[in-house]
Amino acid sequence: MTIKEISQEFDLTKDTIKEKLIPPVKRDENGYRVYDQYEENWVFYIKVLRKAGMSVKQLKYFVNIYQVGSSSDKRKSLLTDQRDQLKKRMLDIQKTINYLNYKIDHFDDHLLTFEKEKLAYERSTEI
């Protein structure tokens, strides 16, 4: 695949793909990058990690420790940390959804209470 095809398939800009977030890509006789299944898997993997909230800096570090052959424990630890952060975000989002559901389900009750409170406030200013 060409960089254009990869960018279209994964809905990423060419610049994003060139950002050194994947291991070096082979080049054809004309110097153009050629993406095979291996690189395609990396692009997919990186896109998923970005969706999980991993920063570009962390991604570059992850790819770097992969390329230099660092222990798989370091890479696994990065993934575990990212998963834990994502779980926390999910919990925070679920709490927010629960709160909004409560507000929506009791919307009319809250308005009525507000109106009563407003009337009580206005009456207290009458002399």
mmCIF file of N, CA and C in Angstrom:
data_model
loop_
_atom_site.group_PDB
_atom_site.id
_atom_site.type_symbol
_atom_site.label_atom_id
_atom_site.label_comp_id
_atom_site.label_asym_id
_atom_site.label_seq_id
_atom_site.Cartn_x
_atom_site.Cartn_y
_atom_site.Cartn_z
ATOM 1 N N MET A 1 0.835 -1.180 0.000
ATOM 2 C CA MET A 1 0.000 0.000 0.000
ATOM 3 C C MET A 1 0.884 1.248 0.000
ATOM 4 N N THR A 2 0.351 2.295 -0.574
ATOM 5 C CA THR A 2 1.054 3.575 -0.556
ATOM 6 C C THR A 2 0.619 4.362 0.666
ATOM 7 N N ILE A 3 1.344 5.444 0.930
ATOM 8 C CA ILE A 3 0.981 6.279 2.070
ATOM 9 C C ILE A 3 -0.409 6.894 1.867
ATOM 10 N N LYS A 4 -0.752 7.190 0.623
ATOM 11 C CA LYS A 4 -2.084 7.735 0.326
ATOM 12 C C LYS A 4 -3.164 6.707 0.675
ATOM 13 N N GLU A 5 -2.942 5.461 0.289
ATOM 14 C CA GLU A 5 -3.923 4.407 0.580
ATOM 15 C C GLU A 5 -4.054 4.165 2.075
ATOM 16 N N ILE A 6 -2.922 4.154 2.770
ATOM 17 C CA ILE A 6 -2.937 3.965 4.227
ATOM 18 C C ILE A 6 -3.684 5.118 4.892
ATOM 19 N N SER A 7 -3.389 6.347 4.462
ATOM 20 C CA SER A 7 -4.033 7.500 5.085
ATOM 21 C C SER A 7 -5.543 7.476 4.847
ATOM 22 N N GLN A 8 -5.972 7.029 3.682
ATOM 23 C CA GLN A 8 -7.408 6.932 3.403
ATOM 24 C C GLN A 8 -8.050 5.802 4.203
ATOM 25 N N GLU A 9 -7.405 4.663 4.259
ATOM 26 C CA GLU A 9 -7.973 3.512 4.965
ATOM 27 C C GLU A 9 -8.162 3.792 6.450
ATOM 28 N N PHE A 10 -7.202 4.508 7.038
ATOM 29 C CA PHE A 10 -7.247 4.748 8.482
ATOM 30 C C PHE A 10 -7.694 6.161 8.842
ATOM 31 N N ASP A 11 -8.071 6.939 7.840
ATOM 32 C CA ASP A 11 -8.553 8.304 8.048
ATOM 33 C C ASP A 11 -7.542 9.124 8.855
ATOM 34 N N LEU A 12 -6.306 9.089 8.385
ATOM 35 C CA LEU A 12 -5.222 9.846 8.998
ATOM 36 C C LEU A 12 -4.535 10.663 7.916
ATOM 37 N N THR A 13 -3.937 11.776 8.313
ATOM 38 C CA THR A 13 -3.187 12.555 7.337
ATOM 39 C C THR A 13 -1.855 11.867 7.056
ATOM 40 N N LYS A 14 -1.302 12.190 5.914
ATOM 41 C CA LYS A 14 0.009 11.634 5.569
ATOM 42 C C LYS A 14 1.051 12.078 6.589
ATOM 43 N N ASP A 15 0.952 13.328 7.037
ATOM 44 C CA ASP A 15 1.897 13.841 8.031
ATOM 45 C C ASP A 15 1.822 13.044 9.336
ATOM 46 N N THR A 16 0.608 12.686 9.737
ATOM 47 C CA THR A 16 0.454 11.890 10.957
ATOM 48 C C THR A 16 1.145 10.548 10.798
ATOM 49 N N ILE A 17 0.992 9.933 9.646
ATOM 50 C CA ILE A 17 1.602 8.621 9.407
ATOM 51 C C ILE A 17 3.129 8.736 9.379
ATOM 52 N N LYS A 18 3.648 9.847 8.884
ATOM 53 C CA LYS A 18 5.098 10.054 8.812
ATOM 54 C C LYS A 18 5.701 10.463 10.156
ATOM 55 N N GLU A 19 4.894 10.612 11.174
ATOM 56 C CA GLU A 19 5.299 11.167 12.475
ATOM 57 C C GLU A 19 6.195 10.235 13.287
ATOM 58 N N LYS A 20 6.703 9.183 12.687
ATOM 59 C CA LYS A 20 7.583 8.217 13.360
ATOM 60 C C LYS A 20 6.880 7.525 14.520
ATOM 61 N N LEU A 21 5.602 7.250 14.314
ATOM 62 C CA LEU A 21 4.840 6.525 15.320
ATOM 63 C C LEU A 21 4.815 5.039 15.026
ATOM 64 N N ILE A 22 5.395 4.671 13.890
ATOM 65 C CA ILE A 22 5.504 3.255 13.551
ATOM 66 C C ILE A 22 6.960 2.982 13.190
ATOM 67 N N PRO A 23 7.374 1.739 13.301
ATOM 68 C CA PRO A 23 8.758 1.416 12.908
ATOM 69 C C PRO A 23 9.023 1.830 11.458
ATOM 70 N N PRO A 24 10.297 1.984 11.098
ATOM 71 C CA PRO A 24 10.641 2.428 9.733
ATOM 72 C C PRO A 24 9.948 1.586 8.657
ATOM 73 N N VAL A 25 9.541 2.270 7.603
ATOM 74 C CA VAL A 25 8.805 1.637 6.506
ATOM 75 C C VAL A 25 9.756 1.419 5.331
ATOM 76 N N LYS A 26 9.613 0.258 4.701
ATOM 77 C CA LYS A 26 10.428 -0.049 3.516
ATOM 78 C C LYS A 26 10.076 0.938 2.396
ATOM 79 N N ARG A 27 11.024 1.109 1.491
ATOM 80 C CA ARG A 27 10.801 1.987 0.339
ATOM 81 C C ARG A 27 11.017 1.193 -0.950
ATOM 82 N N ASP A 28 10.280 1.600 -1.970
ATOM 83 C CA ASP A 28 10.433 0.926 -3.261
ATOM 84 C C ASP A 28 11.633 1.519 -4.006
ATOM 85 N N GLU A 29 11.861 1.074 -5.252
ATOM 86 C CA GLU A 29 13.026 1.509 -6.020
ATOM 87 C C GLU A 29 13.018 3.006 -6.320
ATOM 88 N N ASN A 30 11.838 3.645 -6.223
ATOM 89 C CA ASN A 30 11.729 5.084 -6.448
ATOM 90 C C ASN A 30 11.788 5.886 -5.149
ATOM 91 N N GLY A 31 11.950 5.212 -4.034
ATOM 92 C CA GLY A 31 12.054 5.889 -2.752
ATOM 93 C C GLY A 31 10.728 6.129 -2.046
ATOM 94 N N TYR A 32 9.633 5.620 -2.637
ATOM 95 C CA TYR A 32 8.322 5.786 -2.015
ATOM 96 C C TYR A 32 8.115 4.728 -0.927
ATOM 97 N N ARG A 33 7.462 5.166 0.146
ATOM 98 C CA ARG A 33 7.158 4.217 1.225
ATOM 99 C C ARG A 33 6.164 3.170 0.729
ATOM 100 N N VAL A 34 6.415 1.932 1.149
ATOM 101 C CA VAL A 34 5.522 0.833 0.800
ATOM 102 C C VAL A 34 5.088 0.175 2.107
ATOM 103 N N TYR A 35 3.793 0.216 2.352
ATOM 104 C CA TYR A 35 3.237 -0.319 3.599
ATOM 105 C C TYR A 35 2.686 -1.707 3.343
ATOM 106 N N ASP A 36 3.224 -2.691 4.061
ATOM 107 C CA ASP A 36 2.688 -4.040 3.956
ATOM 108 C C ASP A 36 1.821 -4.314 5.186
ATOM 109 N N GLN A 37 1.434 -5.546 5.386
ATOM 110 C CA GLN A 37 0.544 -5.906 6.492
ATOM 111 C C GLN A 37 1.140 -5.532 7.849
ATOM 112 N N TYR A 38 2.436 -5.685 7.986
ATOM 113 C CA TYR A 38 3.113 -5.359 9.239
ATOM 114 C C TYR A 38 2.922 -3.883 9.601
ATOM 115 N N GLU A 39 3.214 -2.988 8.668
ATOM 116 C CA GLU A 39 3.063 -1.558 8.913
ATOM 117 C C GLU A 39 1.599 -1.177 9.076
ATOM 118 N N GLU A 40 0.740 -1.826 8.297
ATOM 119 C CA GLU A 40 -0.700 -1.569 8.416
ATOM 120 C C GLU A 40 -1.187 -1.919 9.826
ATOM 121 N N ASN A 41 -0.699 -3.023 10.356
ATOM 122 C CA ASN A 41 -1.047 -3.407 11.731
ATOM 123 C C ASN A 41 -0.559 -2.358 12.724
ATOM 124 N N TRP A 42 0.644 -1.834 12.507
ATOM 125 C CA TRP A 42 1.169 -0.807 13.394
ATOM 126 C C TRP A 42 0.313 0.460 13.335
ATOM 127 N N VAL A 43 -0.082 0.880 12.158
ATOM 128 C CA VAL A 43 -0.923 2.077 12.024
ATOM 129 C C VAL A 43 -2.228 1.868 12.783
ATOM 130 N N PHE A 44 -2.824 0.693 12.613
ATOM 131 C CA PHE A 44 -4.056 0.376 13.335
ATOM 132 C C PHE A 44 -3.818 0.422 14.851
ATOM 133 N N TYR A 45 -2.744 -0.199 15.292
ATOM 134 C CA TYR A 45 -2.394 -0.280 16.704
ATOM 135 C C TYR A 45 -2.216 1.119 17.298
ATOM 136 N N ILE A 46 -1.474 1.964 16.598
ATOM 137 C CA ILE A 46 -1.213 3.321 17.066
ATOM 138 C C ILE A 46 -2.515 4.127 17.113
ATOM 139 N N LYS A 47 -3.354 3.944 16.119
ATOM 140 C CA LYS A 47 -4.628 4.674 16.106
ATOM 141 C C LYS A 47 -5.485 4.274 17.316
ATOM 142 N N VAL A 48 -5.510 3.000 17.638
ATOM 143 C CA VAL A 48 -6.274 2.532 18.804
ATOM 144 C C VAL A 48 -5.684 3.117 20.087
ATOM 145 N N LEU A 49 -4.367 3.135 20.209
ATOM 146 C CA LEU A 49 -3.740 3.691 21.407
ATOM 147 C C LEU A 49 -4.004 5.188 21.537
ATOM 148 N N ARG A 50 -4.067 5.901 20.424
ATOM 149 C CA ARG A 50 -4.417 7.329 20.467
ATOM 150 C C ARG A 50 -5.855 7.498 20.942
ATOM 151 N N LYS A 51 -6.751 6.648 20.450
ATOM 152 C CA LYS A 51 -8.142 6.697 20.904
ATOM 153 C C LYS A 51 -8.238 6.411 22.398
ATOM 154 N N ALA A 52 -7.309 5.619 22.893
ATOM 155 C CA ALA A 52 -7.287 5.286 24.319
ATOM 156 C C ALA A 52 -6.695 6.427 25.143
ATOM 157 N N GLY A 53 -6.229 7.476 24.465
ATOM 158 C CA GLY A 53 -5.721 8.636 25.175
ATOM 159 C C GLY A 53 -4.215 8.708 25.316
ATOM 160 N N MET A 54 -3.498 7.776 24.718
ATOM 161 C CA MET A 54 -2.038 7.811 24.828
ATOM 162 C C MET A 54 -1.510 8.999 24.025
ATOM 163 N N SER A 55 -0.614 9.751 24.638
ATOM 164 C CA SER A 55 -0.055 10.930 23.969
ATOM 165 C C SER A 55 0.904 10.515 22.852
ATOM 166 N N VAL A 56 1.153 11.446 21.946
ATOM 167 C CA VAL A 56 2.096 11.189 20.861
ATOM 168 C C VAL A 56 3.481 10.914 21.449
ATOM 169 N N LYS A 57 3.838 11.647 22.486
ATOM 170 C CA LYS A 57 5.139 11.440 23.141
ATOM 171 C C LYS A 57 5.235 10.015 23.683
ATOM 172 N N GLN A 58 4.190 9.538 24.344
ATOM 173 C CA GLN A 58 4.189 8.173 24.873
ATOM 174 C C GLN A 58 4.259 7.155 23.741
ATOM 175 N N LEU A 59 3.538 7.428 22.656
ATOM 176 C CA LEU A 59 3.557 6.510 21.510
ATOM 177 C C LEU A 59 4.961 6.401 20.922
ATOM 178 N N LYS A 60 5.618 7.538 20.781
ATOM 179 C CA LYS A 60 6.984 7.523 20.244
ATOM 180 C C LYS A 60 7.910 6.731 21.168
ATOM 181 N N TYR A 61 7.737 6.923 22.463
ATOM 182 C CA TYR A 61 8.536 6.173 23.438
ATOM 183 C C TYR A 61 8.253 4.680 23.300
ATOM 184 N N PHE A 62 6.978 4.329 23.182
ATOM 185 C CA PHE A 62 6.564 2.933 23.045
ATOM 186 C C PHE A 62 7.228 2.300 21.817
ATOM 187 N N VAL A 63 7.151 2.998 20.681
ATOM 188 C CA VAL A 63 7.755 2.480 19.445
ATOM 189 C C VAL A 63 9.270 2.376 19.613
ATOM 190 N N ASN A 64 9.868 3.380 20.248
ATOM 191 C CA ASN A 64 11.317 3.370 20.452
ATOM 192 C C ASN A 64 11.756 2.171 21.289
ATOM 193 N N ILE A 65 11.074 1.918 22.405
ATOM 194 C CA ILE A 65 11.504 0.785 23.233
ATOM 195 C C ILE A 65 11.233 -0.542 22.533
ATOM 196 N N TYR A 66 10.261 -0.558 21.636
ATOM 197 C CA TYR A 66 10.022 -1.761 20.825
ATOM 198 C C TYR A 66 11.204 -1.969 19.876
ATOM 199 N N GLN A 67 11.619 -0.887 19.212
ATOM 200 C CA GLN A 67 12.678 -0.991 18.210
ATOM 201 C C GLN A 67 14.029 -1.345 18.816
ATOM 202 N N VAL A 68 14.326 -0.840 20.001
ATOM 203 C CA VAL A 68 15.624 -1.135 20.601
ATOM 204 C C VAL A 68 15.608 -2.465 21.334
ATOM 205 N N GLY A 69 14.451 -3.101 21.351
ATOM 206 C CA GLY A 69 14.363 -4.427 21.941
ATOM 207 C C GLY A 69 14.285 -4.439 23.456
ATOM 208 N N SER A 70 13.792 -3.344 24.034
ATOM 209 C CA SER A 70 13.617 -3.327 25.493
ATOM 210 C C SER A 70 12.668 -4.441 25.906
ATOM 211 N N SER A 71 12.708 -4.731 27.170
ATOM 212 C CA SER A 71 11.885 -5.830 27.662
ATOM 213 C C SER A 71 10.412 -5.589 27.373
ATOM 214 N N SER A 72 9.722 -6.669 27.150
ATOM 215 C CA SER A 72 8.288 -6.560 26.887
ATOM 216 C C SER A 72 7.548 -6.069 28.127
ATOM 217 N N ASP A 73 8.173 -6.187 29.306
ATOM 218 C CA ASP A 73 7.547 -5.704 30.538
ATOM 219 C C ASP A 73 7.314 -4.198 30.489
ATOM 220 N N LYS A 74 8.260 -3.443 29.925
ATOM 221 C CA LYS A 74 8.100 -1.990 29.809
ATOM 222 C C LYS A 74 6.903 -1.653 28.923
ATOM 223 N N ARG A 75 6.824 -2.337 27.778
ATOM 224 C CA ARG A 75 5.719 -2.074 26.848
ATOM 225 C C ARG A 75 4.397 -2.469 27.480
ATOM 226 N N LYS A 76 4.388 -3.620 28.136
ATOM 227 C CA LYS A 76 3.162 -4.081 28.781
ATOM 228 C C LYS A 76 2.743 -3.112 29.880
ATOM 229 N N SER A 77 3.703 -2.590 30.614
ATOM 230 C CA SER A 77 3.411 -1.637 31.679
ATOM 231 C C SER A 77 2.774 -0.368 31.110
ATOM 232 N N LEU A 78 3.292 0.124 29.980
ATOM 233 C CA LEU A 78 2.694 1.295 29.335
ATOM 234 C C LEU A 78 1.244 1.019 28.944
ATOM 235 N N LEU A 79 0.995 -0.155 28.385
ATOM 236 C CA LEU A 79 -0.366 -0.517 27.986
ATOM 237 C C LEU A 79 -1.281 -0.651 29.198
ATOM 238 N N THR A 80 -0.768 -1.247 30.256
ATOM 239 C CA THR A 80 -1.559 -1.413 31.477
ATOM 240 C C THR A 80 -1.908 -0.055 32.081
ATOM 241 N N ASP A 81 -0.929 0.835 32.130
ATOM 242 C CA ASP A 81 -1.181 2.185 32.656
ATOM 243 C C ASP A 81 -2.235 2.915 31.829
ATOM 244 N N GLN A 82 -2.119 2.787 30.505
ATOM 245 C CA GLN A 82 -3.083 3.463 29.633
ATOM 246 C C GLN A 82 -4.477 2.882 29.818
ATOM 247 N N ARG A 83 -4.553 1.565 29.950
ATOM 248 C CA ARG A 83 -5.847 0.926 30.185
ATOM 249 C C ARG A 83 -6.459 1.418 31.487
ATOM 250 N N ASP A 84 -5.653 1.521 32.534
ATOM 251 C CA ASP A 84 -6.149 1.977 33.833
ATOM 252 C C ASP A 84 -6.653 3.421 33.762
ATOM 253 N N GLN A 85 -5.926 4.269 33.025
ATOM 254 C CA GLN A 85 -6.373 5.652 32.843
ATOM 255 C C GLN A 85 -7.693 5.698 32.072
ATOM 256 N N LEU A 86 -7.801 4.847 31.075
ATOM 257 C CA LEU A 86 -9.022 4.796 30.272
ATOM 258 C C LEU A 86 -10.208 4.308 31.104
ATOM 259 N N LYS A 87 -9.973 3.326 31.955
ATOM 260 C CA LYS A 87 -11.037 2.840 32.845
ATOM 261 C C LYS A 87 -11.515 3.960 33.771
ATOM 262 N N LYS A 88 -10.571 4.756 34.284
ATOM 263 C CA LYS A 88 -10.939 5.873 35.150
ATOM 264 C C LYS A 88 -11.768 6.887 34.372
ATOM 265 N N ARG A 89 -11.346 7.190 33.145
ATOM 266 C CA ARG A 89 -12.122 8.116 32.311
ATOM 267 C C ARG A 89 -13.519 7.566 32.058
ATOM 268 N N MET A 90 -13.603 6.248 31.809
ATOM 269 C CA MET A 90 -14.915 5.626 31.592
ATOM 270 C C MET A 90 -15.805 5.787 32.811
ATOM 271 N N LEU A 91 -15.239 5.588 33.987
ATOM 272 C CA LEU A 91 -15.994 5.738 35.223
ATOM 273 C C LEU A 91 -16.469 7.183 35.390
ATOM 274 N N ASP A 92 -15.577 8.141 35.123
ATOM 275 C CA ASP A 92 -15.956 9.547 35.205
ATOM 276 C C ASP A 92 -17.056 9.881 34.199
ATOM 277 N N ILE A 93 -16.937 9.358 33.001
ATOM 278 C CA ILE A 93 -17.966 9.593 31.979
ATOM 279 C C ILE A 93 -19.280 8.960 32.402
ATOM 280 N N GLN A 94 -19.227 7.751 32.951
ATOM 281 C CA GLN A 94 -20.461 7.085 33.391
ATOM 282 C C GLN A 94 -21.127 7.870 34.515
ATOM 283 N N LYS A 95 -20.336 8.406 35.437
ATOM 284 C CA LYS A 95 -20.901 9.223 36.505
ATOM 285 C C LYS A 95 -21.604 10.454 35.922
ATOM 286 N N THR A 96 -20.977 11.068 34.949
ATOM 287 C CA THR A 96 -21.565 12.247 34.310
ATOM 288 C C THR A 96 -22.853 11.880 33.586
ATOM 289 N N ILE A 97 -22.855 10.756 32.888
ATOM 290 C CA ILE A 97 -24.070 10.295 32.202
ATOM 291 C C ILE A 97 -25.169 10.026 33.220
ATOM 292 N N ASN A 98 -24.819 9.373 34.327
ATOM 293 C CA ASN A 98 -25.820 9.100 35.371
ATOM 294 C C ASN A 98 -26.419 10.397 35.904
ATOM 295 N N TYR A 99 -25.573 11.386 36.142
ATOM 296 C CA TYR A 99 -26.049 12.671 36.646
ATOM 297 C C TYR A 99 -26.968 13.346 35.630
ATOM 298 N N LEU A 100 -26.546 13.357 34.361
ATOM 299 C CA LEU A 100 -27.385 13.967 33.322
ATOM 300 C C LEU A 100 -28.707 13.224 33.181
ATOM 301 N N ASN A 101 -28.692 11.894 33.269
ATOM 302 C CA ASN A 101 -29.939 11.127 33.216
ATOM 303 C C ASN A 101 -30.866 11.525 34.356
ATOM 304 N N TYR A 102 -30.289 11.688 35.547
ATOM 305 C CA TYR A 102 -31.092 12.113 36.699
ATOM 306 C C TYR A 102 -31.704 13.490 36.440
ATOM 307 N N LYS A 103 -30.885 14.420 35.959
ATOM 308 C CA LYS A 103 -31.385 15.768 35.685
ATOM 309 C C LYS A 103 -32.483 15.740 34.611
ATOM 310 N N ILE A 104 -32.304 14.928 33.600
ATOM 311 C CA ILE A 104 -33.303 14.828 32.533
ATOM 312 C C ILE A 104 -34.575 14.182 33.062
ATOM 313 N N ASP A 105 -34.426 13.088 33.814
ATOM 314 C CA ASP A 105 -35.603 12.387 34.348
ATOM 315 C C ASP A 105 -36.393 13.253 35.314
ATOM 316 N N HIS A 106 -35.738 14.165 36.006
ATOM 317 C CA HIS A 106 -36.414 15.013 36.999
ATOM 318 C C HIS A 106 -36.421 16.481 36.574
ATOM 319 N N PHE A 107 -36.307 16.709 35.302
ATOM 320 C CA PHE A 107 -36.190 18.062 34.782
ATOM 321 C C PHE A 107 -37.369 18.932 35.200
ATOM 322 N N ASP A 108 -38.588 18.428 35.002
ATOM 323 C CA ASP A 108 -39.780 19.216 35.344
ATOM 324 C C ASP A 108 -39.866 19.466 36.840
ATOM 325 N N ASP A 109 -39.482 18.481 37.647
ATOM 326 C CA ASP A 109 -39.498 18.659 39.098
ATOM 327 C C ASP A 109 -38.557 19.788 39.517
ATOM 328 N N HIS A 110 -37.397 19.835 38.913
ATOM 329 C CA HIS A 110 -36.418 20.856 39.265
ATOM 330 C C HIS A 110 -36.904 22.237 38.851
ATOM 331 N N LEU A 111 -37.549 22.320 37.709
ATOM 332 C CA LEU A 111 -38.077 23.611 37.265
ATOM 333 C C LEU A 111 -39.162 24.094 38.218
ATOM 334 N N LEU A 112 -40.033 23.180 38.602
ATOM 335 C CA LEU A 112 -41.107 23.547 39.506
ATOM 336 C C LEU A 112 -40.533 24.025 40.833
ATOM 337 N N THR A 113 -39.552 23.323 41.338
ATOM 338 C CA THR A 113 -38.913 23.721 42.590
ATOM 339 C C THR A 113 -38.281 25.091 42.438
ATOM 340 N N PHE A 114 -37.600 25.314 41.326
ATOM 341 C CA PHE A 114 -36.974 26.609 41.083
ATOM 342 C C PHE A 114 -38.016 27.707 41.058
ATOM 343 N N GLU A 115 -39.142 27.464 40.393
ATOM 344 C CA GLU A 115 -40.210 28.470 40.332
ATOM 345 C C GLU A 115 -40.747 28.771 41.722
ATOM 346 N N LYS A 116 -40.951 27.729 42.529
ATOM 347 C CA LYS A 116 -41.433 27.934 43.899
ATOM 348 C C LYS A 116 -40.412 28.744 44.695
ATOM 349 N N GLU A 117 -39.139 28.403 44.528
ATOM 350 C CA GLU A 117 -38.098 29.127 45.246
ATOM 351 C C GLU A 117 -38.051 30.587 44.791
ATOM 352 N N LYS A 118 -38.214 30.801 43.506
ATOM 353 C CA LYS A 118 -38.190 32.157 42.961
ATOM 354 C C LYS A 118 -39.364 32.970 43.509
ATOM 355 N N LEU A 119 -40.550 32.359 43.533
ATOM 356 C CA LEU A 119 -41.722 33.050 44.069
ATOM 357 C C LEU A 119 -41.536 33.378 45.544
ATOM 358 N N ALA A 120 -41.001 32.432 46.284
ATOM 359 C CA ALA A 120 -40.763 32.668 47.710
ATOM 360 C C ALA A 120 -39.764 33.802 47.895
ATOM 361 N N TYR A 121 -38.771 33.847 47.077
ATOM 362 C CA TYR A 121 -37.765 34.904 47.151
ATOM 363 C C TYR A 121 -38.391 36.260 46.850
ATOM 364 N N GLU A 122 -39.180 36.310 45.780
ATOM 365 C CA GLU A 122 -39.796 37.565 45.406
ATOM 366 C C GLU A 122 -40.787 38.059 46.451
ATOM 367 N N ARG A 123 -41.521 37.148 47.056
ATOM 368 C CA ARG A 123 -42.476 37.546 48.094
ATOM 369 C C ARG A 123 -41.771 38.115 49.309
ATOM 370 N N SER A 124 -40.585 37.612 49.593
ATOM 371 C CA SER A 124 -39.884 38.069 50.793
ATOM 372 C C SER A 124 -39.392 39.505 50.647
ATOM 373 N N THR A 125 -39.361 40.031 49.425
ATOM 374 C CA THR A 125 -38.901 41.392 49.238
ATOM 375 C C THR A 125 -40.048 42.413 49.321
ATOM 376 N N GLU A 126 -41.291 41.912 49.382
ATOM 377 C CA GLU A 126 -42.421 42.828 49.491
ATOM 378 C C GLU A 126 -42.500 43.382 50.904
ATOM 379 N N ILE A 127 -42.713 44.660 51.026
ATOM 380 C CA ILE A 127 -42.796 45.289 52.345
ATOM 381 C C ILE A 127 -44.232 45.676 52.648
#
